[in-house]
Short mmCIF file of C-alpha atoms in Angstrom, two decimals:
data_model
loop_
_atom_site.label_atom_id
_atom_site.label_comp_id
_atom_site.label_asym_id
_atom_site.label_seq_id
_atom_site.Cartn_x
_atom_site.Cartn_y
_atom_site.Cartn_z
CA MET Z 979 -25.16 8.43 -22.94
CA ALA Z 980 -22.78 9.96 -25.52
CA PHE Z 981 -19.82 7.72 -26.34
CA SER Z 982 -17.02 8.03 -28.86
CA PHE Z 983 -14.15 5.66 -29.62
CA LEU Z 984 -10.48 6.52 -30.10
CA ALA Z 985 -7.83 4.02 -31.13
CA LEU Z 986 -4.39 4.58 -29.59
CA ALA Z 987 -2.29 3.16 -32.38
CA ALA Z 988 -0.38 6.03 -34.02
CA PRO Z 989 1.45 9.04 -32.53
CA GLY Z 990 -1.37 11.25 -33.79
CA ASP Z 991 -3.87 9.27 -31.70
CA TRP Z 992 -1.84 9.83 -28.56
CA ALA Z 993 -1.57 13.52 -29.45
CA LYS Z 994 -5.38 13.73 -29.60
CA LEU Z 995 -5.64 12.12 -26.17
CA GLU Z 996 -3.02 14.40 -24.68
CA ALA Z 997 -4.76 17.45 -26.14
CA ARG Z 998 -7.92 16.39 -24.35
CA LEU Z 999 -6.04 15.96 -21.08
CA ILE Z 1000 -4.22 19.30 -21.42
CA ALA Z 1001 -7.40 21.30 -22.03
CA ASP Z 1002 -8.03 23.69 -19.08
CA GLN Z 1003 -5.05 22.15 -17.25
CA VAL Z 1004 -2.49 24.46 -15.59
CA ASN Z 1005 -0.22 21.62 -14.43
CA SER Z 1006 1.49 20.12 -17.49
CA ASN Z 1007 3.11 17.37 -15.38
CA ILE Z 1008 -0.15 15.52 -14.84
CA PRO Z 1009 -1.13 14.91 -18.52
CA ALA Z 1010 2.42 13.80 -19.30
CA ILE Z 1011 2.42 11.28 -16.44
CA LEU Z 1012 -1.04 10.00 -17.33
CA VAL Z 1013 0.02 9.35 -20.91
CA ARG Z 1014 3.22 7.67 -19.70
CA ARG Z 1015 1.27 5.36 -17.39
CA LEU Z 1016 -1.11 4.42 -20.19
CA GLN Z 1017 1.73 3.69 -22.60
CA GLU Z 1018 3.44 1.53 -19.96
CA LEU Z 1019 0.18 -0.46 -19.70
CA SER Z 1020 0.04 -0.86 -23.51
CA ALA Z 1021 -3.23 1.03 -23.88
CA LYS Z 1022 -4.73 0.43 -27.33
CA SER Z 1023 -8.09 2.15 -27.22
CA VAL Z 1024 -10.28 4.48 -25.20
CA LEU Z 1025 -14.02 4.94 -24.88
CA ILE Z 1026 -14.92 8.56 -24.22
CA GLU Z 1027 -18.16 9.22 -22.39
CA ASP Z 1028 -19.31 12.83 -22.44
CA ASN Z 1029 -22.11 14.08 -20.19
CA TYR Z 1030 -21.00 11.77 -17.38
CA LEU Z 1031 -22.38 12.43 -13.88
CA ASP Z 1032 -19.59 11.91 -11.37
CA LYS Z 1033 -20.64 11.50 -7.73
CA ASP Z 1034 -17.55 13.26 -6.38
CA PHE Z 1035 -17.90 16.31 -8.59
CA SER Z 1036 -21.65 16.46 -7.97
CA GLU Z 1037 -20.88 17.01 -4.29
CA ALA Z 1038 -18.31 19.70 -5.10
CA TYR Z 1039 -20.83 21.31 -7.46
CA SER Z 1040 -23.51 21.43 -4.76
CA ALA Z 1041 -21.14 22.71 -2.10
CA TYR Z 1042 -19.36 25.37 -4.15
CA TYR Z 1043 -19.78 25.69 -7.92
CA SER Z 1044 -23.58 26.01 -7.88
CA LYS Z 1045 -23.22 29.03 -5.58
CA THR Z 1046 -20.80 31.10 -7.67
CA PHE Z 1047 -21.78 33.93 -10.00
CA ARG Z 1048 -20.15 32.25 -12.96
CA ARG Z 1049 -22.30 29.44 -14.32
CA HIS Z 1050 -20.88 25.92 -14.28
CA THR Z 1051 -22.11 22.60 -15.56
CA LYS Z 1052 -21.80 19.45 -13.49
CA LEU Z 1053 -21.44 17.16 -16.51
CA CYS Z 1054 -18.02 15.48 -16.60
CA THR Z 1055 -16.18 13.36 -19.14
CA ARG Z 1056 -15.12 9.78 -18.44
CA LEU Z 1057 -12.37 8.07 -20.41
CA LEU Z 1058 -12.23 4.25 -20.21
CA PHE Z 1059 -8.95 2.65 -21.31
CA PHE Z 1060 -8.30 -0.80 -22.70
CA ALA Z 1061 -5.19 -2.79 -23.62
CA SER Z 1062 -7.23 -4.33 -26.44
CA ASP Z 1063 -9.23 -3.16 -29.42
CA VAL Z 1064 -12.80 -2.16 -28.51
CA SER Z 1065 -13.83 -0.71 -31.85
CA PHE Z 1066 -16.64 -3.29 -31.82
CA VAL Z 1067 -18.66 -0.90 -29.61
CA ASN Z 1068 -19.92 0.64 -32.83
CA SER Z 1069 -21.65 -2.68 -33.60
CA GLY Z 1070 -25.43 -2.76 -33.53
CA ASP Z 1071 -25.58 -6.04 -31.59
CA ALA Z 1072 -25.99 -4.98 -27.93
CA GLY Z 1073 -25.49 -8.51 -26.56
CA GLU Z 1074 -22.29 -9.01 -28.51
CA VAL Z 1075 -20.93 -5.64 -27.34
CA LEU Z 1076 -21.64 -6.50 -23.70
CA GLU Z 1077 -19.89 -9.88 -23.84
CA LYS Z 1078 -16.89 -8.56 -25.74
CA LEU Z 1079 -16.48 -5.59 -23.39
CA GLU Z 1080 -16.39 -7.82 -20.33
CA ALA Z 1081 -13.79 -10.01 -22.06
CA SER Z 1082 -11.63 -6.99 -22.94
CA VAL Z 1083 -8.53 -5.94 -21.01
CA PHE Z 1084 -9.72 -2.95 -19.00
CA ILE Z 1085 -6.78 -1.02 -17.52
CA GLY Z 1086 -8.42 2.00 -15.90
CA GLN Z 1087 -10.22 5.29 -16.26
CA ILE Z 1088 -9.87 9.06 -16.02
CA VAL Z 1089 -12.71 11.40 -15.01
CA LEU Z 1090 -12.35 14.99 -16.23
CA ARG Z 1091 -14.23 17.69 -14.34
CA PRO Z 1092 -15.71 20.69 -16.25
CA ILE Z 1093 -13.52 23.22 -14.43
CA SER Z 1094 -10.43 25.18 -15.32
CA GLN Z 1095 -6.95 24.65 -13.86
CA ALA Z 1096 -7.59 21.25 -12.17
CA PRO Z 1097 -9.80 19.08 -14.39
CA VAL Z 1098 -8.59 15.60 -13.32
CA GLY Z 1099 -11.22 14.39 -10.89
CA GLN Z 1100 -9.97 10.83 -10.82
CA ALA Z 1101 -7.26 8.74 -12.45
CA LEU Z 1102 -7.29 5.03 -11.73
CA PHE Z 1103 -4.94 2.62 -13.48
CA ALA Z 1104 -3.89 -1.00 -13.13
CA PRO Z 1105 -0.51 -1.57 -11.42
CA PRO Z 1106 2.39 -0.42 -13.61
CA PRO Z 1107 5.00 -2.85 -14.90
CA PRO Z 1108 8.22 -2.68 -12.84
CA PRO Z 1109 11.33 -0.95 -14.17
CA ALA Z 1110 13.89 -3.19 -15.84
CA ASN Z 1111 15.86 -5.42 -13.44
CA HIS Z 1112 13.62 -4.45 -10.53
CA GLU Z 1113 10.55 -5.83 -8.82
CA GLY Z 1114 7.48 -3.63 -8.39
CA HIS Z 1115 4.50 -4.10 -6.07
CA LEU Z 1116 1.44 -1.86 -5.84
CA LEU Z 1117 0.53 -3.04 -2.35
CA VAL Z 1118 -2.33 -0.64 -1.61
CA ARG Z 1119 -5.00 -1.61 -4.09
CA GLY Z 1120 -8.64 -2.55 -4.38
CA GLU Z 1121 -10.99 -3.77 -7.08
CA TYR Z 1122 -12.90 -0.93 -8.77
CA SER Z 1123 -15.77 -1.31 -11.20
CA ALA Z 1124 -17.00 0.80 -14.09
CA HIS Z 1125 -20.28 0.12 -15.87
CA VAL Z 1126 -20.93 0.84 -19.52
CA PHE Z 1127 -23.41 -0.63 -22.02
CA GLY Z 1128 -24.53 -3.06 -19.33
CA ALA Z 1129 -21.01 -4.45 -18.90
CA GLU Z 1130 -19.09 -4.46 -15.63
CA LEU Z 1131 -15.43 -3.55 -16.13
CA LYS Z 1132 -13.06 -4.31 -13.24
CA VAL Z 1133 -9.54 -3.12 -12.48
CA GLU Z 1134 -7.30 -3.33 -9.42
CA GLY Z 1135 -5.52 -0.17 -8.38
CA VAL Z 1136 -5.69 2.92 -6.19
CA PRO Z 1137 -7.11 6.20 -7.54
CA MET Z 1138 -5.68 9.69 -7.39
CA THR Z 1139 -7.40 13.04 -7.66
CA GLN Z 1140 -5.99 16.42 -8.62
CA GLN Z 1141 -6.14 19.17 -6.02
CA ASP Z 1142 -8.89 21.68 -6.76
CA SER Z 1143 -7.84 24.62 -4.59
CA ARG Z 1144 -11.34 26.08 -4.68
CA VAL Z 1145 -12.64 23.27 -2.47
CA GLY Z 1146 -9.54 21.51 -1.08
CA ALA Z 1147 -5.77 21.24 -0.87
CA CYS Z 1148 -3.27 18.42 -1.34
CA ALA Z 1149 -4.12 17.31 2.20
CA GLN Z 1150 -7.72 16.62 1.23
CA ALA Z 1151 -6.58 14.93 -1.99
CA SER Z 1152 -4.34 12.61 0.03
CA ILE Z 1153 -7.05 11.80 2.55
CA TRP Z 1154 -9.49 11.19 -0.32
CA ILE Z 1155 -7.11 8.63 -1.85
CA ALA Z 1156 -6.75 6.77 1.45
CA ALA Z 1157 -10.45 6.98 2.33
CA ARG Z 1158 -11.56 5.79 -1.10
CA HIS Z 1159 -9.25 2.79 -0.76
CA PHE Z 1160 -10.75 1.93 2.64
CA HIS Z 1161 -14.25 2.29 1.19
CA VAL Z 1162 -13.57 -0.07 -1.72
CA ARG Z 1163 -11.31 -2.57 0.02
CA HIS Z 1164 -12.68 -2.57 3.58
CA ARG Z 1165 -16.24 -1.20 3.23
CA GLY Z 1166 -15.40 2.05 5.00
CA PRO Z 1167 -17.54 5.17 4.56
CA TRP Z 1168 -17.67 6.87 1.15
CA LEU Z 1169 -16.12 10.32 1.50
CA SER Z 1170 -15.85 13.13 -1.02
CA THR Z 1171 -13.34 15.97 -0.87
CA VAL Z 1172 -16.19 18.16 0.40
CA SER Z 1173 -17.10 15.83 3.28
CA ILE Z 1174 -13.41 15.43 4.14
CA THR Z 1175 -13.03 19.21 4.44
CA LYS Z 1176 -16.15 19.47 6.59
CA ALA Z 1177 -14.83 16.80 8.94
CA ALA Z 1178 -11.40 18.41 9.06
CA VAL Z 1179 -12.65 21.91 9.95
CA ALA Z 1180 -15.48 20.86 12.29
CA HIS Z 1181 -13.27 21.99 15.17
CA SER Z 1182 -11.20 24.37 13.10
CA GLU Z 1183 -7.95 26.00 14.06
CA ALA Z 1184 -7.54 29.72 13.49
CA MET Z 1185 -4.75 29.15 10.98
CA ILE Z 1186 -6.95 27.46 8.37
CA ASN Z 1187 -9.40 30.39 8.47
CA THR Z 1188 -6.83 32.68 6.89
CA VAL Z 1189 -8.36 31.62 3.54
CA VAL Z 1190 -11.92 31.07 2.35
CA PRO Z 1191 -13.50 28.61 2.05
CA ALA Z 1192 -11.80 27.42 5.26
CA GLY Z 1193 -9.35 24.62 4.56
CA SER Z 1194 -9.46 25.06 0.79
CA GLU Z 1195 -5.72 25.77 0.49
CA PHE Z 1196 -4.18 23.78 3.33
CA LEU Z 1197 -4.94 21.74 6.44
CA SER Z 1198 -2.95 21.31 9.62
CA VAL Z 1199 -1.89 17.85 10.74
CA GLY Z 1200 -4.59 18.05 13.42
CA ASN Z 1201 -7.24 18.74 10.78
CA MET Z 1202 -5.98 15.76 8.76
CA VAL Z 1203 -6.21 13.51 11.80
CA ALA Z 1204 -9.83 14.61 12.39
CA ALA Z 1205 -10.70 13.79 8.77
CA MET Z 1206 -9.06 10.36 8.95
CA ARG Z 1207 -11.09 9.54 12.05
CA HIS Z 1208 -14.18 10.44 10.04
CA ALA Z 1209 -13.05 7.72 7.60
CA GLY Z 1210 -13.17 5.19 10.44
CA ARG Z 1211 -9.42 4.94 10.99
CA GLU Z 1212 -7.19 5.65 13.97
CA PRO Z 1213 -4.24 7.78 12.75
CA LEU Z 1214 -0.75 7.14 14.11
CA ILE Z 1215 1.74 9.95 13.50
CA TYR Z 1216 5.51 9.79 13.09
CA ALA Z 1217 7.38 13.08 12.82
CA ALA Z 1218 10.89 14.38 12.27
CA THR Z 1219 12.60 15.58 15.42
CA GLY Z 1220 14.43 18.54 13.83
CA SER Z 1221 16.10 19.75 10.66
CA VAL Z 1222 19.54 20.62 9.33
CA ALA Z 1223 19.75 23.14 6.48
CA GLY Z 1224 16.05 22.62 5.83
CA VAL Z 1225 16.36 18.82 5.65
CA PRO Z 1226 14.26 16.94 8.26
CA THR Z 1227 16.12 14.75 10.74
CA TRP Z 1228 14.51 11.73 12.37
CA GLY Z 1229 16.96 10.61 15.06
CA SER Z 1230 16.97 6.82 15.42
CA VAL Z 1231 13.80 6.38 13.35
CA ARG Z 1232 14.30 5.44 9.69
CA PRO Z 1233 11.22 6.77 7.86
CA ALA Z 1234 11.70 4.33 4.98
CA ASP Z 1235 11.37 1.46 7.48
CA VAL Z 1236 8.14 2.95 8.82
CA ILE Z 1237 6.65 3.43 5.35
CA ASN Z 1238 7.66 -0.03 4.20
CA ARG Z 1239 6.11 -1.86 7.17
CA TYR Z 1240 2.71 -0.26 6.73
CA VAL Z 1241 2.59 -0.20 2.94
CA ASP Z 1242 3.55 -3.88 3.02
CA SER Z 1243 0.46 -4.29 5.22
CA GLY Z 1244 -1.73 -2.76 2.53
CA ILE Z 1245 -2.16 0.48 4.49
CA PRO Z 1246 -1.74 3.76 2.55
CA VAL Z 1247 0.78 6.05 4.25
CA ILE Z 1248 0.31 9.81 3.98
CA ALA Z 1249 3.73 11.47 3.81
CA GLY Z 1250 4.00 15.16 4.63
CA LEU Z 1251 6.84 16.81 2.73
CA THR Z 1252 8.68 20.04 3.40
CA PHE Z 1253 10.92 22.01 1.09
CA PRO Z 1254 13.69 24.46 2.04
CA GLY Z 1255 12.53 28.08 1.78
CA GLN Z 1256 8.83 27.18 1.46
CA ASN Z 1257 6.26 27.79 4.19
CA VAL Z 1258 3.60 25.41 2.86
CA GLY Z 1259 4.50 21.75 2.43
CA HIS Z 1260 2.93 19.00 0.39
CA ALA Z 1261 1.23 15.65 1.08
CA ILE Z 1262 1.37 12.46 -0.97
CA VAL Z 1263 0.16 8.89 -0.44
CA MET Z 1264 2.61 5.99 -0.45
CA THR Z 1265 1.11 2.88 -2.05
CA GLY Z 1266 3.83 0.38 -2.98
CA GLN Z 1267 7.50 -0.39 -3.48
CA VAL Z 1268 10.10 -1.01 -6.17
CA LEU Z 1269 12.75 -3.45 -5.00
CA ARG Z 1270 16.36 -4.04 -6.00
CA GLN Z 1271 17.84 -7.54 -5.97
CA THR Z 1272 20.43 -6.56 -3.36
CA PRO Z 1273 20.69 -3.90 -0.63
CA SER Z 1274 22.17 -0.54 -1.58
CA GLY Z 1275 25.12 -0.78 0.82
CA LEU Z 1276 26.19 -2.08 4.21
CA LEU Z 1277 23.25 -3.22 6.30
CA PRO Z 1278 22.41 -1.18 9.42
CA PRO Z 1279 21.76 -2.91 12.76
CA ARG Z 1280 18.54 -4.94 12.63
CA PRO Z 1281 18.00 -4.35 8.91
CA THR Z 1282 14.55 -4.43 7.35
CA ARG Z 1283 13.05 -5.10 3.93
CA ALA Z 1284 13.36 -1.36 3.22
CA GLU Z 1285 17.07 -1.91 2.54
CA TYR Z 1286 15.99 -3.47 -0.76
CA CYS Z 1287 13.69 -0.59 -1.73
CA GLU Z 1288 14.90 1.73 -4.49
CA THR Z 1289 11.69 3.74 -4.66
CA PHE Z 1290 8.17 3.75 -3.27
CA TYR Z 1291 5.08 4.10 -5.41
CA ALA Z 1292 3.00 7.15 -4.49
CA ASN Z 1293 -0.05 9.05 -5.68
CA ASP Z 1294 0.73 12.75 -5.92
CA ASP Z 1295 -2.09 15.15 -6.76
CA GLN Z 1296 0.42 17.45 -8.47
CA LEU Z 1297 2.09 14.73 -10.56
CA GLY Z 1298 -0.18 11.74 -11.04
CA PRO Z 1299 -0.75 8.11 -10.04
CA ASN Z 1300 1.87 5.45 -9.26
CA ILE Z 1301 4.77 7.93 -9.18
CA ARG Z 1302 8.14 6.46 -8.21
CA VAL Z 1303 9.53 8.37 -5.22
CA GLY Z 1304 13.18 7.77 -4.36
CA LEU Z 1305 14.23 6.85 -0.86
CA ARG Z 1306 17.35 8.90 -1.44
CA PRO Z 1307 17.98 11.90 -3.71
CA ASN Z 1308 19.18 11.19 -7.25
CA SER Z 1309 17.67 7.72 -7.41
CA PRO Z 1310 17.93 6.61 -11.07
CA LEU Z 1311 14.31 5.39 -11.01
CA ALA Z 1312 12.71 8.38 -9.28
CA GLU Z 1313 10.07 10.38 -11.14
CA ALA Z 1314 9.59 13.03 -8.44
CA GLY Z 1315 11.95 15.87 -7.60
CA TYR Z 1316 11.81 15.06 -3.89
CA SER Z 1317 12.85 12.04 -1.83
CA ILE Z 1318 11.95 10.44 1.47
CA GLU Z 1319 15.40 11.07 2.91
CA THR Z 1320 15.50 14.81 2.18
CA ASN Z 1321 11.84 15.87 2.29
CA ALA Z 1322 9.69 13.60 4.49
CA ASN Z 1323 8.71 15.59 7.59
CA TYR Z 1324 5.85 13.52 9.01
CA LEU Z 1325 3.96 10.31 8.29
CA ILE Z 1326 0.30 9.60 9.03
CA ILE Z 1327 -0.63 5.93 9.32
CA PRO Z 1328 -4.42 5.35 9.19
CA LEU Z 1329 -4.57 2.21 11.31
CA PRO Z 1330 -7.69 0.08 11.67
CA GLU Z 1331 -9.52 0.23 14.96
CA LYS Z 1332 -8.34 -2.27 17.60
CA VAL Z 1333 -4.70 -2.01 16.55
CA TYR Z 1334 -2.92 -0.62 19.59
CA LEU Z 1335 0.67 -1.61 18.87
CA PRO Z 1336 2.90 0.21 16.36
CA ALA Z 1337 4.65 -2.00 13.82
CA GLU Z 1338 8.17 -1.11 14.97
CA LYS Z 1339 7.38 -2.27 18.52
CA ALA Z 1340 6.09 -5.57 17.20
CA GLU Z 1341 9.29 -5.92 15.17
CA ALA Z 1342 11.41 -5.14 18.24
CA LEU Z 1343 9.60 -7.92 20.15
CA ALA Z 1344 10.27 -10.29 17.25
CA TRP Z 1345 13.96 -9.41 17.24
CA GLY Z 1346 14.02 -9.98 21.02
CA SER Z 1347 12.59 -13.45 20.53
CA LEU Z 1348 15.11 -14.29 17.81
CA ILE Z 1349 18.03 -13.02 19.90
CA SER Z 1350 16.86 -15.20 22.81
CA TYR Z 1351 16.66 -18.16 20.43
CA ALA Z 1352 20.25 -17.56 19.26
CA ALA Z 1353 21.53 -17.23 22.82
CA ASP Z 1354 19.86 -20.49 23.88
CA TRP Z 1355 20.59 -22.42 20.70
CA PRO Z 1356 23.69 -24.34 21.93
CA ALA Z 1357 21.86 -25.42 25.08
CA PHE Z 1358 18.68 -26.22 23.13
CA LYS Z 1359 20.64 -28.48 20.79
CA ALA Z 1360 22.22 -30.23 23.74
CA ARG Z 1361 18.80 -30.82 25.35
CA HIS Z 1362 17.49 -32.35 22.12
CA THR Z 1363 20.51 -34.28 20.88
CA GLY Z 1364 19.61 -36.67 18.09
CA LYS Z 1365 16.07 -35.28 17.75
CA LEU Z 1366 16.52 -32.24 15.51
CA GLY Z 1367 17.85 -33.79 12.31
CA THR Z 1368 18.57 -31.19 9.62
CA SER Z 1369 17.25 -28.46 11.95
CA GLU Z 1370 20.69 -28.33 13.54
CA GLN Z 1371 22.44 -27.22 10.36
CA LEU Z 1372 19.75 -24.67 9.53
CA GLY Z 1373 19.80 -23.31 13.09
CA ASP Z 1374 23.58 -23.02 13.06
CA GLY Z 1375 23.34 -21.08 9.81
CA LEU Z 1376 20.74 -18.68 11.24
CA VAL Z 1377 22.75 -18.03 14.40
CA GLY Z 1378 25.86 -17.40 12.30
CA ALA Z 1379 23.95 -15.02 10.02
CA MET Z 1380 22.70 -13.08 13.04
CA ALA Z 1381 26.26 -12.68 14.28
CA ALA Z 1382 27.24 -11.41 10.83
CA ASN Z 1383 24.24 -9.02 10.68
CA THR Z 1384 22.90 -10.66 7.52
CA VAL Z 1385 19.40 -11.42 8.80
CA VAL Z 1386 16.69 -9.10 7.43
CA ALA Z 1387 13.28 -8.52 9.02
CA ARG Z 1388 10.01 -7.92 7.21
CA THR Z 1389 7.05 -6.90 9.39
CA TYR Z 1390 3.44 -6.49 8.27
CA LEU Z 1391 -0.04 -6.33 9.77
CA THR Z 1392 -2.54 -8.98 8.73
CA TYR Z 1393 -5.74 -10.65 9.84
CA GLY Z 1394 -5.27 -13.48 12.30
CA TRP Z 1395 -7.27 -15.89 10.13
CA LYS Z 1396 -5.19 -15.03 7.06
CA TYR Z 1397 -1.99 -15.79 8.96
CA LYS Z 1398 -3.43 -19.19 9.84
CA LYS Z 1399 -4.46 -19.91 6.27
CA ARG Z 1400 -1.01 -19.07 4.92
CA GLY Z 1401 0.69 -20.99 7.71
CA ILE Z 1402 -1.29 -24.18 7.18
CA ARG Z 1403 -0.57 -24.02 3.44
CA ASN Z 1404 3.15 -23.33 3.92
CA ARG Z 1405 5.80 -26.05 4.00
CA PHE Z 1406 5.91 -26.69 7.73
CA SER Z 1407 5.80 -30.12 9.28
CA ASN Z 1408 2.32 -31.26 10.32
CA PRO Z 1409 2.94 -30.73 14.08
CA VAL Z 1410 3.80 -27.06 13.40
CA LYS Z 1411 0.73 -26.70 11.17
CA GLN Z 1412 -1.40 -28.07 14.00
CA VAL Z 1413 0.04 -25.49 16.39
CA ILE Z 1414 -0.78 -22.72 13.92
CA ARG Z 1415 -4.27 -24.14 13.31
CA ASN Z 1416 -5.06 -24.21 17.04
CA LEU Z 1417 -3.33 -20.92 17.90
CA GLU Z 1418 -5.56 -18.34 19.58
CA VAL Z 1419 -5.25 -15.13 17.60
CA PRO Z 1420 -6.98 -11.72 17.69
CA ARG Z 1421 -8.49 -10.04 14.64
CA PHE Z 1422 -5.15 -8.39 13.79
CA VAL Z 1423 -1.63 -9.69 14.25
CA TYR Z 1424 1.81 -8.51 13.21
CA VAL Z 1425 3.99 -11.06 11.49
CA THR Z 1426 7.75 -10.55 11.30
CA GLU Z 1427 9.49 -12.77 8.76
CA PHE Z 1428 13.25 -13.30 9.05
CA ALA Z 1429 15.38 -14.15 6.02
CA THR Z 1430 19.11 -14.36 5.49
CA THR Z 1431 20.65 -12.37 2.67
CA GLY Z 1432 21.72 -15.71 1.19
CA ASP Z 1433 18.05 -16.65 0.75
CA THR Z 1434 17.13 -13.20 -0.58
CA ASN Z 1435 19.89 -11.51 -2.58
CA GLY Z 1436 19.64 -11.97 -6.32
CA ARG Z 1437 16.39 -13.91 -6.10
CA SER Z 1438 13.04 -13.07 -7.63
CA GLN Z 1439 9.89 -12.75 -5.52
CA PHE Z 1440 8.92 -16.42 -5.70
CA GLU Z 1441 12.48 -17.68 -5.23
CA ARG Z 1442 13.00 -15.97 -1.87
CA ARG Z 1443 12.71 -17.97 1.33
CA ILE Z 1444 12.47 -17.22 5.05
CA VAL Z 1445 14.03 -19.12 7.92
CA ALA Z 1446 12.03 -17.93 10.95
CA HIS Z 1447 8.99 -15.85 11.87
CA CYS Z 1448 7.25 -14.34 14.86
CA VAL Z 1449 3.57 -13.50 15.44
CA VAL Z 1450 2.65 -10.62 17.76
CA ASP Z 1451 -0.74 -9.57 19.11
CA ALA Z 1452 -1.53 -6.24 17.42
CA THR Z 1453 -4.16 -5.42 20.05
CA ALA Z 1454 -1.61 -5.60 22.89
CA LYS Z 1455 -0.08 -2.49 24.46
CA ASN Z 1456 2.73 -2.42 27.02
CA GLN Z 1457 2.63 -6.19 27.54
CA GLY Z 1458 6.22 -6.87 26.54
CA GLN Z 1459 7.11 -10.39 25.43
CA ASP Z 1460 3.66 -11.60 26.53
CA SER Z 1461 2.45 -9.99 23.28
CA VAL Z 1462 4.35 -12.65 21.32
CA LEU Z 1463 1.90 -15.36 20.28
CA LEU Z 1464 4.23 -17.67 18.35
CA VAL Z 1465 7.89 -18.00 17.44
CA HIS Z 1466 9.10 -20.43 14.81
CA ALA Z 1467 12.81 -20.89 14.06
CA PRO Z 1468 14.92 -23.89 12.97
CA GLY Z 1469 14.31 -26.72 15.43
CA LEU Z 1470 11.90 -24.72 17.63
CA CYS Z 1471 8.29 -23.67 17.86
CA SER Z 1472 6.99 -21.82 20.94
CA TRP Z 1473 3.51 -20.43 21.46
CA TYR Z 1474 1.17 -19.02 24.07
CA ALA Z 1475 -2.33 -20.26 24.83
CA HIS Z 1476 -5.01 -20.08 27.51
CA ASP Z 1477 -5.51 -23.29 29.43
CA GLN Z 1478 -8.86 -24.57 30.72
CA ASN Z 1479 -8.49 -22.44 33.85
CA GLY Z 1480 -7.91 -19.28 31.82
CA SER Z 1481 -4.19 -19.06 32.59
CA TYR Z 1482 -2.00 -17.80 29.77
CA SER Z 1483 1.12 -19.92 29.45
CA GLN Z 1484 3.91 -20.73 27.01
CA SER Z 1485 4.58 -24.08 25.37
CA VAL Z 1486 7.81 -25.02 23.59
CA GLY Z 1487 8.35 -27.87 21.18
CA ALA Z 1488 11.34 -29.20 19.27
CA VAL Z 1489 10.92 -29.39 15.49
CA GLN Z 1490 12.72 -32.06 13.50
CA ASP Z 1491 14.09 -31.45 10.00
CA SER Z 1492 13.19 -27.78 9.66
CA THR Z 1493 13.49 -26.22 6.20
CA THR Z 1494 13.29 -22.73 4.85
CA TYR Z 1495 9.76 -21.78 3.81
CA PHE Z 1496 7.73 -19.25 1.84
CA PRO Z 1497 7.25 -15.54 2.62
CA LYS Z 1498 3.90 -13.82 2.24
CA ALA Z 1499 2.98 -12.47 -1.18
CA ARG Z 1500 0.45 -9.64 -1.05
CA GLY Z 1501 -2.95 -10.77 -2.26
CA LEU Z 1502 -2.12 -14.50 -2.22
CA THR Z 1503 -3.05 -17.07 0.40
CA HIS Z 1504 -1.43 -19.96 -1.45
CA PHE Z 1505 2.17 -20.74 -2.43
CA ALA Z 1506 1.86 -22.49 -5.78
CA ASP Z 1507 4.06 -19.90 -7.50
CA PHE Z 1508 6.76 -20.36 -4.85
CA ALA Z 1509 6.74 -24.14 -4.99
CA ALA Z 1510 7.07 -24.07 -8.77
CA THR Z 1511 10.51 -22.41 -8.57
CA GLY Z 1512 12.09 -25.46 -6.93
CA PHE Z 1513 14.01 -23.58 -4.20
#
């Protein structure tokens, strides 16, 4: 093990680091972005490990580099970054070094491959701080570990890899990002770029054999789907229906809505991009969102959380990790020269097995339930006169907001047990909590939260509130409103359950003194941070 230490205190220190990242690199964008991400995370020191054996590159070495005439080494370099001083590693006390390393602020790592043109084998960083006056969420993330001097260093994030066109294209790099996340977060299979290419070309199309090795420069969408299935996922594809002047058109589908629903579910979304005048497109992986405090303009019919998105976070093998991609061109926060609106041509959603309902259909069912609630609200109040308490005022406000088109939907996929845990800990009355506790749910459900703009605009994450929600069976297909497991709105809770004879029937209960309650926060199953705000 050969380690060296570099402090990142003075401009000259950063210049040394950048020189190391630029060596053998043909894409100057990547080192610049890597340095920017590290400076945003207040990196203060780096441990440099030469002669590092990287599992991913070892597979690429065996599959390709060991077979070429030119001799290559398979020894890589690993750079471990900290937002604290780790100069103590030069101490002779091994026990002290171990304890201090595990107490240090580890913010990520870079693995450099010993090859020319595309040396960045992996870049993994902690979530970036949000831009000023915005809210940022890296929603696709897992806990990764690095081991050095006996210490286990942990960081949450999602890795990126640079395309090495000798063994793979941007398609493989995108699939690798998604597959590695599923491996770390959900115990999916470990896949290298090499194994991804093998899976993709197992039933190859003639087009990808126009280059050698097959698939090394591009993959078709069909090849990408085959590789995602090898990762244990069931891909769902959305695609543009045409184009005008080289700009994809999507008809009634709003691609930003699609991306937001699945990224908000913790699912990486592979976005296929096209560019006017270019035959070969590009693929990136959407991983999070940057939110404004208010929507960008007038709300469309049935607006979604995407109306608050200024950019998405993405990993781009030609730019770097946690890149901000604008929904629209000329976004002031965008770091990429493309946007979802002008360049997104298709989306690949790697769904878990046993999810048979797309998110937008679940959201449509939720809207249908809320519209039925609004239509029946006057009669419902009359049937329960004197029993609803403050629910009447809250219900009147929701119905009025629906008429004014100021109700916003947020739909995400989650585990049924996690929905229950959040629901029981939320600020519902005990009868509603008992319904949620006893609710029969499948492994996966879609939850659609409804909020008014009055409870959302200008508020921070933990100040926002929701006024209604709907739970839909994610394993259902073509079952219509029978897919709806539970609806909660001011004054009302309805749910479906099997009785002792196996019949599936609906129950409806009136709810007294309804209040607004807490939305889901990714990664949390409690609401202490919400309650502390006092809203």
